[in-house]
mmCIF file of C-alpha atoms in Angstrom:
data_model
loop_
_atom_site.group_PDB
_atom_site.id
_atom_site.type_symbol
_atom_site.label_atom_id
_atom_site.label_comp_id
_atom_site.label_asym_id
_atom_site.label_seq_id
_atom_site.Cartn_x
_atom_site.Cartn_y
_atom_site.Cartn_z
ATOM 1 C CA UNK A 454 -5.062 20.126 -16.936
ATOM 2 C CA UNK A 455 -7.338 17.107 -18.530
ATOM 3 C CA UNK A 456 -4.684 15.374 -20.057
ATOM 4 C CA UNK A 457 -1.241 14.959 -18.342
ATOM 5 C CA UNK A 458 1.850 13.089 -18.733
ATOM 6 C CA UNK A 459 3.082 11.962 -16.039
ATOM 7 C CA UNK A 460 6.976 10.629 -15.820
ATOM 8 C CA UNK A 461 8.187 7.479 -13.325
ATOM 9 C CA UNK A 462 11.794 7.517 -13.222
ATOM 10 C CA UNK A 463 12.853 4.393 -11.476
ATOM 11 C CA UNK A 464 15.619 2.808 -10.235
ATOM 12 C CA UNK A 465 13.768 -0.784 -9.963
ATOM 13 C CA UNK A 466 10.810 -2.013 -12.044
ATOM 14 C CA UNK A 467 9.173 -3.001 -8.823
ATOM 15 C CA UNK A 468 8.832 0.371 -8.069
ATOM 16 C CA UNK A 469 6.764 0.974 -11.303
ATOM 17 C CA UNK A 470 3.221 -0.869 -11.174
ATOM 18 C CA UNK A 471 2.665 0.335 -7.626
ATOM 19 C CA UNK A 472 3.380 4.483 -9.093
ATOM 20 C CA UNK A 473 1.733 3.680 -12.250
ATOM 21 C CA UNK A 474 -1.446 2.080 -10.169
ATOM 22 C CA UNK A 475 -1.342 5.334 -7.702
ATOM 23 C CA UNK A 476 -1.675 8.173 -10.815
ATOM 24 C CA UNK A 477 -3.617 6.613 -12.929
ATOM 25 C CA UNK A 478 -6.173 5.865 -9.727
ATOM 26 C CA UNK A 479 -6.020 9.419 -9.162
ATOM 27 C CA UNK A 480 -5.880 11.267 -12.269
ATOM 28 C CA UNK A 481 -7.377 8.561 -14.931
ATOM 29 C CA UNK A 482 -6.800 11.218 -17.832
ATOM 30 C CA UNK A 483 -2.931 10.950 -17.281
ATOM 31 C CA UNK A 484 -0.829 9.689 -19.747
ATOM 32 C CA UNK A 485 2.554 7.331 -17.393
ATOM 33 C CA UNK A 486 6.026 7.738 -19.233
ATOM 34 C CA UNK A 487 8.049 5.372 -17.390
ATOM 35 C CA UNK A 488 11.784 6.437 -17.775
ATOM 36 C CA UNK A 489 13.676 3.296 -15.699
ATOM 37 C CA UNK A 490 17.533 2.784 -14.889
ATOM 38 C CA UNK A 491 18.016 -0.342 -13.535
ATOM 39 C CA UNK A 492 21.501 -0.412 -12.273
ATOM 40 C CA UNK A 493 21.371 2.469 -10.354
ATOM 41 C CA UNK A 494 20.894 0.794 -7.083
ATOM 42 C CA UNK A 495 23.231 -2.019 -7.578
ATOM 43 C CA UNK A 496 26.240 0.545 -8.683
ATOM 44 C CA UNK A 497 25.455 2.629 -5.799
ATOM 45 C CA UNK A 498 25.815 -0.406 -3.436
ATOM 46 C CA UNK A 499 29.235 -1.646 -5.447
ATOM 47 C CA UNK A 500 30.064 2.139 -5.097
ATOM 48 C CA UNK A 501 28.715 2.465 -1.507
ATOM 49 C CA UNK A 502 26.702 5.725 -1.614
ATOM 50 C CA UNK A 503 25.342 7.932 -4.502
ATOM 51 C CA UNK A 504 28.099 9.614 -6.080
ATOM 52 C CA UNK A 505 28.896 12.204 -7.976
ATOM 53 C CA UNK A 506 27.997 10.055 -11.466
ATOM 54 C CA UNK A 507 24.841 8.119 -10.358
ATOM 55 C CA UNK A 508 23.525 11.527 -9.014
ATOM 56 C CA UNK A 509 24.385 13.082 -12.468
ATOM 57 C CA UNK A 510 22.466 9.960 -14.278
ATOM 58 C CA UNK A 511 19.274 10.308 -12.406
ATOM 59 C CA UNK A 512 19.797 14.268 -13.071
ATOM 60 C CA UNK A 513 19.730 12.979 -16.479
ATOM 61 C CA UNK A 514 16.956 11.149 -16.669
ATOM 62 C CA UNK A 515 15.524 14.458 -14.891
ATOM 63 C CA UNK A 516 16.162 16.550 -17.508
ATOM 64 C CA UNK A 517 14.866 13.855 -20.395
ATOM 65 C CA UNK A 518 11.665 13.827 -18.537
ATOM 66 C CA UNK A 519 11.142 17.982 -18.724
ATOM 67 C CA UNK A 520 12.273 17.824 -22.363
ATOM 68 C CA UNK A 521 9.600 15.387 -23.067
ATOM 69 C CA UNK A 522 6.790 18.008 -21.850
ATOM 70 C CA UNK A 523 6.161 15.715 -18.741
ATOM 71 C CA UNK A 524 3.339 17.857 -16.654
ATOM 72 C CA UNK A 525 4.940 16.354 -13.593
ATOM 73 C CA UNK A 526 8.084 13.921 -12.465
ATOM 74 C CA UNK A 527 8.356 11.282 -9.733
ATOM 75 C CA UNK A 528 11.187 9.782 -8.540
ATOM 76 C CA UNK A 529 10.419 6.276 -7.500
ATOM 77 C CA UNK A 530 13.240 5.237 -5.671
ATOM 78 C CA UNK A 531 13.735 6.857 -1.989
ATOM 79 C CA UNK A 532 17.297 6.706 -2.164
ATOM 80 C CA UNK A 533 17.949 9.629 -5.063
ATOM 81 C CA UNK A 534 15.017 11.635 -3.361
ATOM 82 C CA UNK A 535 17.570 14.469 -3.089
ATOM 83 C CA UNK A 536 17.865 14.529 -6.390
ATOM 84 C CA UNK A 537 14.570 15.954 -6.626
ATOM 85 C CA UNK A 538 14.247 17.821 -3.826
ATOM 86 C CA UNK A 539 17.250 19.857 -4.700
ATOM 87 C CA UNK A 540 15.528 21.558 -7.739
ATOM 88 C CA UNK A 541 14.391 24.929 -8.335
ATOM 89 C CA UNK A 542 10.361 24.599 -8.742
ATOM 90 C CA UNK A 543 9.686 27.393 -10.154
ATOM 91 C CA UNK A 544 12.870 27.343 -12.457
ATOM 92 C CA UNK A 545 10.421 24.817 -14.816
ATOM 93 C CA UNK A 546 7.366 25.367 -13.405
ATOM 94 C CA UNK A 547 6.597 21.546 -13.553
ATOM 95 C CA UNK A 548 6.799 19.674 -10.069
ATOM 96 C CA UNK A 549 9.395 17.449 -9.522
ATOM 97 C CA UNK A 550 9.048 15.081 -6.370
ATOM 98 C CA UNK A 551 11.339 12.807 -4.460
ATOM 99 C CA UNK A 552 9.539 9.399 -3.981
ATOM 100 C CA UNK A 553 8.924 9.788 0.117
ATOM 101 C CA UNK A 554 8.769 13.717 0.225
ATOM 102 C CA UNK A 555 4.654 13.871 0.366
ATOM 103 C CA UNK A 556 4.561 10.999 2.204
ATOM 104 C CA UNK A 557 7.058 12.289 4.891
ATOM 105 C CA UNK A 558 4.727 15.693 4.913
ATOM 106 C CA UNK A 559 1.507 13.546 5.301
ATOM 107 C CA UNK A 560 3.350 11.420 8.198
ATOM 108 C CA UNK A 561 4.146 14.989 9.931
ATOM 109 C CA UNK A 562 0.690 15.917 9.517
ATOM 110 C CA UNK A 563 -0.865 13.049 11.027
ATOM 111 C CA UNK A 564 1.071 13.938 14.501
ATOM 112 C CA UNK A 565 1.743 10.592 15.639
ATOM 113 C CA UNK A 566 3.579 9.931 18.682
ATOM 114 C CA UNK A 567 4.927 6.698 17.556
ATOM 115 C CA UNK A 568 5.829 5.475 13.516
ATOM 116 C CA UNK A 569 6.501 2.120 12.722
ATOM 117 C CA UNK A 570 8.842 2.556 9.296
ATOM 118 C CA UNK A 571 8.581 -0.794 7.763
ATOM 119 C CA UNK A 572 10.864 -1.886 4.874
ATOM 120 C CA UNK A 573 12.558 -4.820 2.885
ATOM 121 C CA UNK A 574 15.983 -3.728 2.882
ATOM 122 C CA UNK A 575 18.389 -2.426 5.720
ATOM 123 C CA UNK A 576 19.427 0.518 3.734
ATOM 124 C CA UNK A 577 16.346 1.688 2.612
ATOM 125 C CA UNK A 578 14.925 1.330 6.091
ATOM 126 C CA UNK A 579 17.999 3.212 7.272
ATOM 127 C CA UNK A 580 17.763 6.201 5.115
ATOM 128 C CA UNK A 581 13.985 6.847 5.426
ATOM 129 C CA UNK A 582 13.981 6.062 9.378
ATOM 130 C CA UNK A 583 17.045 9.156 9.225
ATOM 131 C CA UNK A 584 14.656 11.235 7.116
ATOM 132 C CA UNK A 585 11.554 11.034 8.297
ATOM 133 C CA UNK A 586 13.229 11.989 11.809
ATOM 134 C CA UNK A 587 14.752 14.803 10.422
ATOM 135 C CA UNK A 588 11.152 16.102 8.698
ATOM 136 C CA UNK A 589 10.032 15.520 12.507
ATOM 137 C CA UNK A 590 12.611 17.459 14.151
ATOM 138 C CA UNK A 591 11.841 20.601 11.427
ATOM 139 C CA UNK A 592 8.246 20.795 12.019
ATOM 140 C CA UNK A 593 8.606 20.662 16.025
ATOM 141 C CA UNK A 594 7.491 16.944 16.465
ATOM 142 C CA UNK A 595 8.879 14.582 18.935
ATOM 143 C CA UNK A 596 7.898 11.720 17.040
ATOM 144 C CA UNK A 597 9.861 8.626 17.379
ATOM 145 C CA UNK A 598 10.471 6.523 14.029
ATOM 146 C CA UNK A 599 11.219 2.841 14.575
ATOM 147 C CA UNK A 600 12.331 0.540 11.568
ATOM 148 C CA UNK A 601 11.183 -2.869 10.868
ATOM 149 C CA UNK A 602 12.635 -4.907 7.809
ATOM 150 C CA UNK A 603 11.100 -7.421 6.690
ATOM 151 C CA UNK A 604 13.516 -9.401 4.206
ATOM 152 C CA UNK A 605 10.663 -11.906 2.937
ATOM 153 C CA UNK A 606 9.186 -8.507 0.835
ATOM 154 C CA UNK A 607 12.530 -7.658 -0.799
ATOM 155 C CA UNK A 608 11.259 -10.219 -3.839
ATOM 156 C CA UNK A 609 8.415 -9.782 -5.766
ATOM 157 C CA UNK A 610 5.632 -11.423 -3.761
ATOM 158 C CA UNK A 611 2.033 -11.301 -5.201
ATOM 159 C CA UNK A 612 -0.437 -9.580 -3.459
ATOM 160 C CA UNK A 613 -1.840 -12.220 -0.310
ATOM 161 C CA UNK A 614 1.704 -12.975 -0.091
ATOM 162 C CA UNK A 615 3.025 -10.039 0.378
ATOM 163 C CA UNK A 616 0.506 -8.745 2.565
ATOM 164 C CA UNK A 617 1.140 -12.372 4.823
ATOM 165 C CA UNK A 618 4.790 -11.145 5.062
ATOM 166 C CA UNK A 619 4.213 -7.494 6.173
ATOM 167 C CA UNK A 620 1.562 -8.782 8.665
ATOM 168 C CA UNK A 621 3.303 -11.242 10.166
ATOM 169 C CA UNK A 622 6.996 -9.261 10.795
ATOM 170 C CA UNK A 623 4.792 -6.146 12.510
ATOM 171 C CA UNK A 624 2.558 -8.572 14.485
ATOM 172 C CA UNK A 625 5.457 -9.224 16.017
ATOM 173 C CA UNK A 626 6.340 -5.448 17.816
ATOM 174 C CA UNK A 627 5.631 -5.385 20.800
ATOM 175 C CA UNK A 628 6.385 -1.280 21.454
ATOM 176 C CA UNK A 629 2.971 0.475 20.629
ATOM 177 C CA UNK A 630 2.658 2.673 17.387
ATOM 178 C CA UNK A 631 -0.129 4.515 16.079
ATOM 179 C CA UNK A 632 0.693 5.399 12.251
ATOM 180 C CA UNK A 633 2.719 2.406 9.876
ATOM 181 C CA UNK A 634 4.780 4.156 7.219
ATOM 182 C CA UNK A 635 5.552 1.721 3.941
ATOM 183 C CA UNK A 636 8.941 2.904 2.838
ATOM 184 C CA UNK A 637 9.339 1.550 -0.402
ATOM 185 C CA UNK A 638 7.285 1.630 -3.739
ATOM 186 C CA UNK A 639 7.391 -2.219 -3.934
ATOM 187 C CA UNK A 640 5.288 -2.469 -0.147
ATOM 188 C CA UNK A 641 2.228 -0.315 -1.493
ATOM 189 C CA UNK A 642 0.163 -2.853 -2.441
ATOM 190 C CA UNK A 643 -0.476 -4.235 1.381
ATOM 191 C CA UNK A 644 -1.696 -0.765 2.632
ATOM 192 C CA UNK A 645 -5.217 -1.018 2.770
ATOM 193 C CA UNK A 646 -4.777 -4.245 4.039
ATOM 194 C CA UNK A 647 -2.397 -3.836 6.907
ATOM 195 C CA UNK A 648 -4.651 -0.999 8.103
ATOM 196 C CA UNK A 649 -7.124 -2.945 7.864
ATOM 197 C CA UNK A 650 -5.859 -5.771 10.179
ATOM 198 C CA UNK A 651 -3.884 -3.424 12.815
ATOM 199 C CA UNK A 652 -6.230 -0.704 13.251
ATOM 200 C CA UNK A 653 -4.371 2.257 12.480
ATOM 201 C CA UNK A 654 -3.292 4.799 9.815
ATOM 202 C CA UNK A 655 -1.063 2.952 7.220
ATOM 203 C CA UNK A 656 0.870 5.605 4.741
ATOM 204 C CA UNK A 657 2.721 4.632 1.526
ATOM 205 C CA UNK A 658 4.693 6.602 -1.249
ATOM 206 C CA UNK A 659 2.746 5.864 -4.194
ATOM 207 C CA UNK A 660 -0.777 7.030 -3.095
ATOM 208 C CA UNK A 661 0.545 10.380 -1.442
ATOM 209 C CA UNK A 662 2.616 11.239 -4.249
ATOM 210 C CA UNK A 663 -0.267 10.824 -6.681
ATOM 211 C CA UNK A 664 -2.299 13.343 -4.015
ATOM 212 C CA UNK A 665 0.417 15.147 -4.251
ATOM 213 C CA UNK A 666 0.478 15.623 -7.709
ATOM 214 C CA UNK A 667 -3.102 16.069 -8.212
ATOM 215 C CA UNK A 668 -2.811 19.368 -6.359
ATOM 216 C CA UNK A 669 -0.067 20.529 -8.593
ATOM 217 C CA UNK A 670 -1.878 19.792 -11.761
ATOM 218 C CA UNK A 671 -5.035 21.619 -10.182
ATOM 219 C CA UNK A 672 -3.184 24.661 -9.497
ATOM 220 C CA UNK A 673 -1.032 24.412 -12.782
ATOM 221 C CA UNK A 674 -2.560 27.377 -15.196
ATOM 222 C CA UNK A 675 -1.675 25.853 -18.312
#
């Protein structure tokens, strides 16, 4: 497929520029339909979960992002992951991915010992630590996933300083790790970087997402 379109449904517009970045690095041909709901995290901290209606709204934007002919669908926002991961793939025959999902499968397949899950906000750091210890536990890993949050990085930081931020909150561990998992979207950007300056494997969403669904696209027929 030379030409896809590729839909971002987000639930925060800092989510967007690092997914947008990822695909359009990896397939330059695609065509990014950004499809955003901005209240969806605030209502589901008023409402204290994802209920019943904020799941049906992100199923909603779901569904406007198939009707549009979108080749492929990412969900930005780790906290409605199950929203995607709870659909038939082969009922569309367009992939649908929750915004952690490949990179929880690429953390598994690096077999670390040790993950340092570093994030901005308790609750996403929360979810995704209980997560990507569950994807652990499936695929026979003892692999222990510690949280960091960093509360400097839940603004919008440019570049340096968000990279200053990350760098300075995991310079301060003092447990050994040997693979750094970014947990949210917003957190991308210091990847390289943080590998970089600590030495080992750093994953984030965006850029195994877009590997992700470069694979799909390859093996789609149309």
């Amino acid at each position: 497929m030379t030409d896809p379109k590729i839909a971002l449904i987000s639930a925060t517009p800092l989510a967007i520029a690092p997914a947008a970045t990822a695909i359009t690095a990896a397939v330059p041909t695609a065509t990014v339909w950004n499809l955003l709901d901005d209240r969806l995290l605030a209502d589901a901290h008023v409402e204290g979960g994802i209920t019943a209606p904020l799941a049906a709204r992100m199923d909603g934007l779901i569904e406007l992002a198939l009707a549009g002919g979108a080749d492929g669908v990412l969900l930005t926002c780790s906290q409605f992951g199950s929203r995607a991961d709870r659909r038939d793939r082969e009922a569309d025959g367009v992939t649908v991915l929750s915004a952690d999902g490949p990179l929880f499968a690429e953390a598994v397949a690096a077999a670390p010992a040790r993950v340092l899950l570093v994030a901005s906000l308790e609750s996403s750091a929360s979810d995704s630590t209980a997560r990507l210890t569950d994807a652990f536990v499936a695929s026979g890993s003892s692999a222990q996933v510690h949280p960091l949050v960093v509360p400097a990085a839940a603004v919008p930081l440019a570049a340096p300083d968000l990279i200053d931020a990350l760098a300075t909150a995991i310079a301060d561990v003092d447990e050994p790790y040997d693979l750094i998992v970014l947990a949210q979207y917003s957190l991308a950007a210091a990847a390289a970087s943080l590998a970089d300056r600590f030495g080992v494997a750093v994953l984030d969403g965006p850029a195994a997402a877009a590997r992700r669904l470069t694979a799909a696209l390859r093996e789609d027929p149309r």
